Amino acid sequence: MYDYLIVGAGLYGAVFAHEAKEHGKSCLVIDKRPQIAGNVYTEEVEGIQVHKYGAHIFHTNNKKVWDYVGRFATFNRFTNSPVANYHGELYSLPFNMYTFNKMWGVVTPEEAKAKIEEQKKQAHITEPKNLEEQAISLVGTDIYEKLIKGYTEKQWGRPCSELPAFIIKRLPVRLTFDNNYFNALYQGIPVGGYTRFVANMLDGIEVRVNTDYLADREAFDKMAEHVIYTGPVDAFFNYSLGTLEYRSVRFETELLDMPNFQGNAAVNYTDRETPWTRIIEHKWFEFGKDANGNDLPKTVISREFSSEWKPGDEPYYPVNNEKNTALYNKYKELADGETKVTFGGRLGTYKYYDMDQVIATALDAAEALLG
């Protein structure tokens, strides 16, 4: 009936479906959720585009990807500059001269660099063996204790001394007054929200939501020549080799009858005692304005709570430690043996991707399969 059955209406599935349609192929896109757009799904509340599954800020240095997404939405000029709240002390993120000045009173890059080196030396770290040692070697003990340790342990549910160093190797540390978190050449949020952006990709393509591929795989497989699968790779193989681990995120979202709750899109709570990792105030992704440029009288906030994934939860972050990587590699061998199935996306390849990476890999897969 179809050339391609695409399991998952998130970014990977939507990009592939669009490319297949452009090549004259027939597609059916299915998703077990009641809506399209996967984890980038946004819904409008009181004129505010609410990021239902957590904040998504598009950023990339890949011009090909940036030009591609520009075909489906206009992106605003939003720049991610989060704030860290440690017991009421506010610090600029990513770590930059504003952070160092607030922490130590230093004024010049030379002073900041000397302070970090001094604390690194006092900690006697030469070869960082874990996340804690890696962080101290990058920013010193004061910043580690106040701005990294509590937040990271809440996020991963494990002591920093038990987490691998590579998680934090790309921690942005700047001896400038630049608080643009991503520092990417292209950055922004699609005007009108991500759901509309994905809907534009899927325009003219048959989509069925509330449809679970794994619940009736045999029937679905008969409907198409080839399957693009973006669900969990271990679920595809019925967890036959064991269950891969994820971190999950729970959100408590409130509509507040006030124009401004925290004055910023993202505030990270870096102490261990506050149960949530951060609060997102969604209206600031579009500068507090509605579609007509009017100031919005209300606001929507979401508190984020990190937790260990269990069946029934939404899987968010793969736990890419040695044990899970070894298990995934075994599943990948099985996946590579599936001649009529292509595995893609964050869950299908058990890899944490930024949005631009998801789009780039989907375009690569489309090029390989469609020519």
Protein backbone atom coordinates (compact mmCIF):
# COMPACT_ATOMS: atom_id res chain seq x y z
CA MET A 1 0.00 0.00 0.00
CA TYR A 2 2.88 2.40 0.80
CA ASP A 3 6.52 2.70 -0.12
CA TYR A 4 7.43 3.76 3.42
CA LEU A 5 5.88 3.27 6.83
CA ILE A 6 7.38 5.85 9.19
CA VAL A 7 7.07 5.06 12.87
CA GLY A 8 7.23 8.31 14.82
CA ALA A 9 6.06 11.79 13.80
CA GLY A 10 8.97 13.60 15.46
CA LEU A 11 11.71 15.48 13.63
CA TYR A 12 13.44 12.44 12.14
CA GLY A 13 10.21 10.89 10.87
CA ALA A 14 8.85 14.19 9.55
CA VAL A 15 12.05 15.05 7.66
CA PHE A 16 12.27 11.59 6.09
CA ALA A 17 8.57 11.62 5.16
CA HIS A 18 8.90 15.01 3.50
CA GLU A 19 11.93 13.90 1.49
CA ALA A 20 10.24 10.65 0.45
CA LYS A 21 7.17 12.58 -0.75
CA GLU A 22 9.44 14.95 -2.71
CA HIS A 23 10.87 11.84 -4.42
CA GLY A 24 7.38 10.70 -5.40
CA LYS A 25 7.12 7.98 -2.75
CA SER A 26 3.95 7.16 -0.84
CA CYS A 27 4.23 7.33 2.95
CA LEU A 28 2.21 6.59 6.04
CA VAL A 29 3.41 8.23 9.26
CA ILE A 30 2.14 6.79 12.55
CA ASP A 31 2.70 7.87 16.15
CA LYS A 32 1.45 6.36 19.38
CA ARG A 33 1.01 9.79 20.95
CA PRO A 34 -2.18 11.79 20.26
CA GLN A 35 -0.22 14.45 18.38
CA ILE A 36 2.62 14.98 15.93
CA ALA A 37 6.04 16.59 16.57
CA GLY A 38 7.43 14.15 19.15
CA ASN A 39 9.29 15.85 21.99
CA VAL A 40 9.36 19.21 20.23
CA TYR A 41 5.54 19.40 20.40
CA THR A 42 4.23 22.83 21.42
CA GLU A 43 0.67 23.79 22.30
CA GLU A 44 -0.81 27.26 22.58
CA VAL A 45 -2.03 28.39 26.02
CA GLU A 46 -3.29 31.99 26.38
CA GLY A 47 -1.32 32.98 23.28
CA ILE A 48 1.88 31.34 24.61
CA GLN A 49 3.60 28.47 22.78
CA VAL A 50 4.21 25.96 25.58
CA HIS A 51 7.05 23.46 25.05
CA LYS A 52 5.15 20.45 26.38
CA TYR A 53 8.15 18.09 26.65
CA GLY A 54 10.78 20.57 27.77
CA ALA A 55 12.53 23.57 26.28
CA HIS A 56 13.75 23.18 22.70
CA ILE A 57 15.99 25.91 21.31
CA PHE A 58 17.12 25.34 17.77
CA HIS A 59 20.82 25.99 17.21
CA THR A 60 23.27 24.86 14.55
CA ASN A 61 26.45 25.69 12.68
CA ASN A 62 25.26 23.56 9.76
CA LYS A 63 24.11 25.93 7.00
CA LYS A 64 22.52 23.11 5.01
CA VAL A 65 20.30 22.24 8.00
CA TRP A 66 19.54 25.90 8.73
CA ASP A 67 18.48 26.52 5.13
CA TYR A 68 16.37 23.36 5.25
CA VAL A 69 14.41 24.26 8.40
CA GLY A 70 13.87 27.76 7.01
CA ARG A 71 11.67 26.21 4.33
CA PHE A 72 9.07 25.25 6.94
CA ALA A 73 9.13 28.13 9.44
CA THR A 74 10.45 31.59 10.14
CA PHE A 75 12.82 31.46 13.11
CA ASN A 76 13.01 34.32 15.58
CA ARG A 77 16.28 35.65 17.05
CA PHE A 78 15.95 33.99 20.49
CA THR A 79 19.33 33.45 22.17
CA ASN A 80 19.63 31.06 25.09
CA SER A 81 21.14 32.81 28.13
CA PRO A 82 20.04 30.81 31.18
CA VAL A 83 20.46 31.92 34.78
CA ALA A 84 21.66 29.72 37.65
CA ASN A 85 19.94 30.07 41.05
CA TYR A 86 21.96 28.71 43.98
CA HIS A 87 20.03 29.31 47.23
CA GLY A 88 18.91 32.70 45.89
CA GLU A 89 22.31 33.71 44.48
CA LEU A 90 21.98 34.33 40.74
CA TYR A 91 24.78 33.54 38.28
CA SER A 92 25.14 33.93 34.52
CA LEU A 93 25.35 30.82 32.33
CA PRO A 94 27.32 29.54 30.57
CA PHE A 95 30.31 30.19 32.81
CA ASN A 96 31.76 33.50 31.67
CA MET A 97 33.26 36.68 33.10
CA TYR A 98 29.93 37.70 34.67
CA THR A 99 29.92 34.35 36.53
CA PHE A 100 33.54 34.68 37.64
CA ASN A 101 33.04 38.26 38.79
CA LYS A 102 30.02 37.30 40.90
CA MET A 103 31.77 34.22 42.32
CA TRP A 104 35.22 35.67 43.08
CA GLY A 105 35.11 39.42 42.44
CA VAL A 106 37.66 39.08 39.63
CA VAL A 107 37.53 41.66 36.84
CA THR A 108 39.99 40.52 34.16
CA PRO A 109 40.22 37.25 32.20
CA GLU A 110 43.75 36.81 33.57
CA GLU A 111 42.46 36.92 37.17
CA ALA A 112 39.69 34.44 36.39
CA LYS A 113 42.10 32.04 34.68
CA ALA A 114 44.52 32.26 37.62
CA LYS A 115 41.72 31.51 40.11
CA ILE A 116 40.62 28.40 38.17
CA GLU A 117 44.23 27.19 37.89
CA GLU A 118 44.81 27.73 41.61
CA GLN A 119 41.73 25.66 42.56
CA LYS A 120 42.58 22.96 40.03
CA LYS A 121 46.08 22.67 41.52
CA GLN A 122 44.70 22.49 45.07
CA ALA A 123 42.47 19.57 43.99
CA HIS A 124 45.55 17.63 42.70
CA ILE A 125 43.78 16.58 39.46
CA THR A 126 46.00 15.64 36.53
CA GLU A 127 43.94 13.08 34.61
CA PRO A 128 40.18 13.51 35.34
CA LYS A 129 38.65 10.06 36.00
CA ASN A 130 35.01 11.11 36.47
CA LEU A 131 32.62 14.02 35.99
CA GLU A 132 33.52 15.63 39.33
CA GLU A 133 37.23 15.73 38.54
CA GLN A 134 36.59 16.83 34.97
CA ALA A 135 34.40 19.75 36.14
CA ILE A 136 36.90 20.91 38.78
CA SER A 137 39.69 20.80 36.21
CA LEU A 138 37.64 23.05 33.92
CA VAL A 139 36.17 25.62 36.35
CA GLY A 140 37.59 25.04 39.83
CA THR A 141 35.98 23.83 43.04
CA ASP A 142 33.78 26.87 43.89
CA ILE A 143 31.85 26.82 40.62
CA TYR A 144 31.69 23.04 40.69
CA GLU A 145 30.21 22.98 44.21
CA LYS A 146 27.67 25.77 43.61
CA LEU A 147 26.69 25.51 39.97
CA ILE A 148 27.42 21.97 38.73
CA LYS A 149 27.32 19.33 41.47
CA GLY A 150 23.73 19.63 42.73
CA TYR A 151 22.18 20.22 39.31
CA THR A 152 24.05 17.33 37.68
CA GLU A 153 23.27 14.86 40.49
CA LYS A 154 19.56 15.75 40.26
CA GLN A 155 19.66 15.38 36.48
CA TRP A 156 21.40 11.99 36.45
CA GLY A 157 20.33 10.57 39.84
CA ARG A 158 23.92 9.56 40.60
CA PRO A 159 26.87 11.14 42.45
CA CYS A 160 29.14 13.15 40.13
CA SER A 161 32.04 10.95 41.21
CA GLU A 162 30.24 7.97 39.60
CA LEU A 163 29.43 9.70 36.29
CA PRO A 164 31.80 9.48 33.30
CA ALA A 165 33.98 12.52 32.59
CA PHE A 166 32.88 12.79 28.94
CA ILE A 167 29.39 14.04 29.93
CA ILE A 168 30.87 17.42 30.81
CA LYS A 169 33.85 17.65 28.45
CA ARG A 170 32.12 20.25 26.29
CA LEU A 171 31.10 22.45 29.21
CA PRO A 172 31.18 26.02 27.85
CA VAL A 173 33.74 28.09 29.82
CA ARG A 174 34.47 31.56 28.49
CA LEU A 175 36.90 34.22 29.57
CA THR A 176 34.64 36.81 27.89
CA PHE A 177 31.36 38.51 28.77
CA ASP A 178 29.47 36.36 26.25
CA ASN A 179 26.45 34.62 27.82
CA ASN A 180 25.08 33.11 24.60
CA TYR A 181 24.86 29.50 25.78
CA PHE A 182 25.11 27.71 22.45
CA ASN A 183 27.32 30.17 20.59
CA ALA A 184 26.02 28.69 17.34
CA LEU A 185 26.03 30.61 14.08
CA TYR A 186 22.28 30.05 13.64
CA GLN A 187 19.83 30.03 16.53
CA GLY A 188 16.16 30.68 17.25
CA ILE A 189 12.65 29.37 17.82
CA PRO A 190 10.14 28.78 14.99
CA VAL A 191 7.54 31.53 15.06
CA GLY A 192 4.17 29.95 15.83
CA GLY A 193 5.73 26.96 17.58
CA TYR A 194 7.33 23.65 16.66
CA THR A 195 4.04 21.83 16.05
CA ARG A 196 3.22 24.11 13.12
CA PHE A 197 6.81 23.71 11.87
CA VAL A 198 6.50 19.89 11.85
CA ALA A 199 2.97 20.07 10.39
CA ASN A 200 4.39 22.05 7.45
CA MET A 201 6.91 19.25 6.84
CA LEU A 202 4.13 16.67 6.89
CA ASP A 203 1.81 18.65 4.62
CA GLY A 204 0.14 16.32 2.12
CA ILE A 205 1.32 13.14 3.89
CA GLU A 206 -1.04 10.66 5.56
CA VAL A 207 -0.55 10.73 9.35
CA ARG A 208 -2.25 8.57 11.99
CA VAL A 209 -1.82 9.41 15.67
CA ASN A 210 -2.85 7.25 18.67
CA THR A 211 -1.41 4.38 16.65
CA ASP A 212 1.05 1.96 18.25
CA TYR A 213 3.28 0.16 15.74
CA LEU A 214 4.54 -2.44 18.20
CA ALA A 215 1.00 -3.42 19.21
CA ASP A 216 0.29 -4.71 15.68
CA ARG A 217 3.65 -4.89 13.97
CA GLU A 218 2.85 -7.77 11.65
CA ALA A 219 -0.09 -5.95 10.07
CA PHE A 220 1.84 -2.69 9.74
CA ASP A 221 4.88 -4.37 8.19
CA LYS A 222 2.67 -5.75 5.41
CA MET A 223 1.55 -2.21 4.54
CA ALA A 224 4.89 -0.94 3.24
CA GLU A 225 8.03 -1.92 1.37
CA HIS A 226 10.29 -0.33 4.02
CA VAL A 227 9.93 0.81 7.64
CA ILE A 228 11.61 3.87 9.17
CA TYR A 229 11.58 3.17 12.90
CA THR A 230 12.27 5.92 15.46
CA GLY A 231 11.02 4.20 18.61
CA PRO A 232 13.23 2.56 21.27
CA VAL A 233 15.54 0.03 19.64
CA ASP A 234 15.28 -2.43 22.56
CA ALA A 235 11.45 -2.34 22.39
CA PHE A 236 11.63 -3.21 18.67
CA PHE A 237 13.40 -6.44 19.61
CA ASN A 238 11.03 -7.06 22.52
CA TYR A 239 13.81 -6.36 25.06
CA SER A 240 15.26 -9.76 24.15
CA LEU A 241 18.79 -8.79 25.23
CA GLY A 242 17.76 -6.64 28.20
CA THR A 243 16.45 -3.12 28.80
CA LEU A 244 18.45 -0.02 27.95
CA GLU A 245 18.44 2.69 30.61
CA TYR A 246 17.19 6.25 30.21
CA ARG A 247 16.63 9.31 32.30
CA SER A 248 13.10 10.66 32.23
CA VAL A 249 11.70 14.12 32.95
CA ARG A 250 8.45 15.07 34.65
CA PHE A 251 6.90 18.52 34.28
CA GLU A 252 4.62 20.51 36.57
CA THR A 253 3.12 23.25 34.41
CA GLU A 254 1.11 26.22 35.70
CA LEU A 255 -0.74 29.12 34.08
CA LEU A 256 -0.13 32.18 36.26
CA ASP A 257 -2.21 35.36 36.31
CA MET A 258 0.82 37.64 36.13
CA PRO A 259 2.87 39.01 33.25
CA ASN A 260 6.32 37.95 34.49
CA PHE A 261 7.39 35.16 36.88
CA GLN A 262 11.19 35.00 36.59
CA GLY A 263 12.20 37.37 33.80
CA ASN A 264 14.01 34.71 31.76
CA ALA A 265 13.13 31.66 29.67
CA ALA A 266 15.27 29.28 31.78
CA VAL A 267 16.45 29.40 35.38
CA ASN A 268 18.49 26.41 36.60
CA TYR A 269 18.26 25.51 40.30
CA THR A 270 21.73 24.24 41.05
CA ASP A 271 21.45 23.38 44.75
CA ARG A 272 20.70 19.79 45.73
CA GLU A 273 17.83 20.73 48.07
CA THR A 274 15.47 22.21 45.45
CA PRO A 275 13.72 19.17 43.94
CA TRP A 276 13.38 20.54 40.41
CA THR A 277 16.31 21.07 38.05
CA ARG A 278 14.98 24.20 36.38
CA ILE A 279 11.95 26.38 35.70
CA ILE A 280 11.03 27.31 32.14
CA GLU A 281 8.93 30.42 31.51
CA HIS A 282 7.67 29.74 28.01
CA LYS A 283 6.57 33.20 26.91
CA TRP A 284 10.17 34.49 26.81
CA PHE A 285 11.00 32.13 23.93
CA GLU A 286 8.95 34.59 21.87
CA PHE A 287 9.90 37.70 23.89
CA GLY A 288 6.63 37.82 25.84
CA LYS A 289 4.58 38.74 22.75
CA ASP A 290 1.64 37.10 21.00
CA ALA A 291 1.47 36.50 17.25
CA ASN A 292 0.44 40.15 16.70
CA GLY A 293 3.28 41.59 18.77
CA ASN A 294 1.14 42.43 21.81
CA ASP A 295 2.40 41.94 25.37
CA LEU A 296 0.88 38.85 26.97
CA PRO A 297 -0.86 39.49 30.32
CA LYS A 298 -0.38 35.95 31.69
CA THR A 299 2.51 33.52 31.85
CA VAL A 300 3.07 29.75 31.83
CA ILE A 301 5.87 28.10 33.82
CA SER A 302 7.07 24.49 33.92
CA ARG A 303 9.11 22.99 36.73
CA GLU A 304 11.27 20.11 35.52
CA PHE A 305 11.98 17.06 37.66
CA SER A 306 14.52 14.49 36.53
CA SER A 307 13.92 10.82 37.33
CA GLU A 308 15.04 7.29 36.51
CA TRP A 309 13.08 5.92 33.58
CA LYS A 310 10.69 3.01 34.13
CA PRO A 311 8.28 1.34 31.68
CA GLY A 312 5.38 3.71 31.00
CA ASP A 313 7.53 6.85 31.37
CA GLU A 314 8.78 8.90 28.44
CA PRO A 315 12.45 8.07 27.76
CA TYR A 316 14.45 11.30 27.35
CA TYR A 317 18.21 10.89 27.80
CA PRO A 318 20.09 7.68 27.02
CA VAL A 319 22.43 6.73 29.87
CA ASN A 320 25.52 6.21 27.72
CA ASN A 321 27.73 4.48 30.27
CA GLU A 322 29.83 1.38 29.54
CA LYS A 323 27.11 -1.10 30.46
CA ASN A 324 24.42 0.50 28.28
CA THR A 325 26.80 1.15 25.39
CA ALA A 326 27.79 -2.52 25.36
CA LEU A 327 24.12 -3.57 25.37
CA TYR A 328 23.22 -1.09 22.63
CA ASN A 329 26.04 -2.42 20.44
CA LYS A 330 24.44 -5.87 20.66
CA TYR A 331 21.07 -4.43 19.65
CA LYS A 332 22.78 -2.54 16.82
CA GLU A 333 24.03 -5.86 15.44
CA LEU A 334 20.43 -7.07 15.33
CA ALA A 335 19.28 -3.77 13.81
CA ASP A 336 21.94 -3.95 11.10
CA GLY A 337 20.55 -7.35 10.15
CA GLU A 338 17.08 -5.89 9.45
CA THR A 339 17.11 -5.34 5.69
CA LYS A 340 13.67 -3.71 5.46
CA VAL A 341 13.96 -1.46 8.53
CA THR A 342 16.00 1.73 9.04
CA PHE A 343 16.52 2.80 12.65
CA GLY A 344 16.79 6.52 13.32
CA GLY A 345 16.50 9.29 15.86
CA ARG A 346 17.38 9.48 19.54
CA LEU A 347 15.56 6.29 20.58
CA GLY A 348 16.23 4.24 17.47
CA THR A 349 19.99 4.75 17.76
CA TYR A 350 20.23 5.20 21.56
CA LYS A 351 22.07 8.47 21.20
CA TYR A 352 21.45 11.96 22.56
CA TYR A 353 21.04 14.27 19.56
CA ASP A 354 20.50 18.00 19.28
CA MET A 355 17.69 18.88 16.88
CA ASP A 356 20.01 19.85 14.04
CA GLN A 357 21.79 16.49 14.34
CA VAL A 358 18.47 14.63 14.12
CA ILE A 359 17.60 16.55 10.96
CA ALA A 360 21.05 16.02 9.43
CA THR A 361 20.95 12.25 10.05
CA ALA A 362 17.41 12.03 8.63
CA LEU A 363 18.53 13.86 5.50
CA ASP A 364 21.51 11.50 5.20
CA ALA A 365 19.21 8.47 5.53
CA ALA A 366 16.85 9.92 2.93
CA GLU A 367 19.73 10.48 0.53
CA ALA A 368 21.00 6.93 1.03
CA LEU A 369 17.59 5.28 0.55
CA LEU A 370 15.99 7.59 -1.99
CA GLY A 371 19.03 8.55 -4.04
